[in-house]
Amino acid sequence: MDAVAESKRLKDIANNIHNDFKYVAQLLVPQLHSLTLPINIWLQKAMLRQQQVATLLSNFSYLDDIQMVDGSAVVVPFGHPAVVQLILHVLWKDNYSTYLPDNANINMVVTFADTIIHWILQDHGNISVSQSEFNTCENTSE
């Protein structure tokens, strides 16, 4: 195999990995960060959601989980269910774990997952819709 073909094959693999992480994150992140809204109140709550996303992104709290231990709150770094579920889903359900050696350090996988989650949250914080897009007038035809 020549170098050009090998280079293209490796780029395709990298793109597939990126796309798989992004697809799963788009499904998990809004749900696990409570960013989904019913359509009938979506526009009303859009500004609140922008603020919530900005807060999550400003201090990277979207990465951590808070657990209660003996009545005290303990921060679990990189323990947020969105992070954990994204990694578990892509590595094991999508079988990317087969490419990792036994006892592999998955710090780079965690970093990549965190970056993807950051991008997804940024997308959810950028709301550009108008009232006319959410015209919920009832159908008055008989």
Coordinates of C-alpha atoms in Angstrom, one line a residue:
M1 CA 0.0 0.0 0.0
D2 CA 1.4 3.4 -0.9
A3 CA 1.8 6.3 1.5
V4 CA -1.1 8.4 0.0
A5 CA -3.6 5.5 0.3
E6 CA -2.4 4.8 3.9
S7 CA -2.7 8.4 4.8
K8 CA -6.2 8.6 3.5
R9 CA -7.1 5.4 5.3
L10 CA -5.8 6.8 8.6
K11 CA -7.7 10.1 8.1
D12 CA -10.9 8.1 7.4
I13 CA -10.4 6.2 10.7
A14 CA -9.9 9.5 12.6
N15 CA -13.0 11.0 11.0
N16 CA -15.1 7.9 11.9
I17 CA -14.0 8.0 15.5
H18 CA -14.7 11.8 15.7
N19 CA -18.1 11.3 14.1
D20 CA -19.1 8.4 16.3
F21 CA -18.1 10.4 19.5
K22 CA -20.0 13.4 18.2
Y23 CA -23.2 11.5 17.3
V24 CA -23.4 9.8 20.7
A25 CA -22.6 13.0 22.5
Q26 CA -25.4 14.8 20.6
L27 CA -27.8 12.3 22.0
L28 CA -26.5 12.0 25.6
V29 CA -25.3 15.5 26.6
P30 CA -28.5 17.5 26.3
Q31 CA -30.4 14.9 28.3
L32 CA -27.8 14.3 31.0
H33 CA -27.3 18.1 31.5
S34 CA -31.0 18.7 31.6
L35 CA -30.9 21.0 28.5
T36 CA -33.9 19.5 26.7
L37 CA -37.1 21.6 26.7
P38 CA -40.6 20.8 25.6
I39 CA -41.4 22.6 22.4
N40 CA -44.2 24.7 23.9
I41 CA -41.9 26.4 26.3
W42 CA -38.7 26.2 24.4
L43 CA -38.5 29.8 23.2
Q44 CA -39.4 31.2 26.7
K45 CA -36.7 29.2 28.3
A46 CA -34.0 29.7 25.6
M47 CA -32.3 32.5 27.5
L48 CA -32.2 30.6 30.7
R49 CA -30.6 27.6 28.9
Q50 CA -28.0 29.9 27.4
Q51 CA -27.1 31.1 30.9
Q52 CA -27.0 27.5 32.1
V53 CA -24.7 26.4 29.3
A54 CA -22.4 29.4 29.9
T55 CA -22.1 28.5 33.5
L56 CA -21.3 24.9 32.7
L57 CA -18.6 26.0 30.2
S58 CA -17.1 28.7 32.3
N59 CA -15.9 26.5 35.1
F60 CA -15.9 23.1 33.3
S61 CA -18.5 21.8 35.7
Y62 CA -20.0 19.8 32.9
L63 CA -17.2 17.3 33.5
D64 CA -17.6 16.6 37.1
D65 CA -20.3 14.9 39.2
I66 CA -21.2 15.7 42.8
Q67 CA -21.7 12.8 45.2
M68 CA -22.9 13.0 48.7
V69 CA -20.5 11.1 51.1
D70 CA -21.3 11.1 54.8
G71 CA -23.5 14.2 54.4
S72 CA -20.8 16.2 52.5
A73 CA -20.7 17.0 48.8
V74 CA -17.7 15.5 47.1
V75 CA -16.7 16.4 43.5
V76 CA -15.8 13.5 41.3
P77 CA -13.5 14.8 38.5
F78 CA -14.6 13.7 35.1
G79 CA -17.4 11.7 36.7
H80 CA -20.5 13.4 35.2
P81 CA -22.8 10.8 33.7
A82 CA -22.5 12.4 30.2
V83 CA -18.7 11.9 30.3
V84 CA -18.9 8.4 31.6
Q85 CA -21.7 7.3 29.3
L86 CA -20.1 8.8 26.2
I87 CA -16.9 6.9 26.9
L88 CA -18.6 3.7 27.7
H89 CA -20.9 3.8 24.7
V90 CA -18.2 4.6 22.2
L91 CA -15.5 2.3 23.6
W92 CA -17.6 -0.7 24.3
K93 CA -20.8 -0.5 22.3
D94 CA -19.1 0.8 19.2
N95 CA -16.2 -1.6 19.8
Y96 CA -13.4 0.9 19.8
S97 CA -12.1 -0.8 23.0
T98 CA -10.7 -3.5 20.7
Y99 CA -8.0 -1.0 19.6
L100 CA -6.8 -0.4 23.1
P101 CA -4.2 -2.6 24.7
D102 CA -5.0 -4.3 27.9
N103 CA -4.7 -2.0 30.9
A104 CA -4.5 1.0 28.6
N105 CA -4.4 4.5 30.0
I106 CA -7.5 6.1 28.6
N107 CA -6.7 9.7 29.5
M108 CA -6.6 10.7 25.9
V109 CA -10.0 9.1 25.3
V110 CA -11.4 11.1 28.3
T111 CA -9.8 14.3 27.0
F112 CA -11.3 13.7 23.6
A113 CA -14.8 12.9 25.0
D114 CA -14.6 16.1 27.1
T115 CA -13.7 18.2 24.1
I116 CA -16.7 16.7 22.1
I117 CA -19.0 17.5 25.1
H118 CA -17.7 21.0 25.2
W119 CA -18.5 21.5 21.5
I120 CA -22.0 20.1 21.9
L121 CA -22.7 22.4 24.9
Q122 CA -21.4 25.3 22.9
D123 CA -23.9 24.4 20.1
H124 CA -26.7 24.2 22.7
G125 CA -25.8 27.6 24.0
N126 CA -25.9 29.3 20.6
I127 CA -29.6 29.9 20.1
S128 CA -30.7 31.8 17.0
V129 CA -34.4 31.4 16.5
S130 CA -37.2 33.9 16.3
Q131 CA -40.7 33.9 17.6
S132 CA -42.1 33.2 14.1
E133 CA -40.3 29.9 14.0
F134 CA -42.4 28.8 17.0
N135 CA -45.9 30.0 15.9
T136 CA -48.1 27.7 17.9
C137 CA -51.4 29.1 16.8
E138 CA -54.1 26.5 16.9
N139 CA -55.7 25.2 13.8
T140 CA -59.1 26.9 13.5
S141 CA -60.3 25.1 10.5
E142 CA -63.3 22.8 11.0

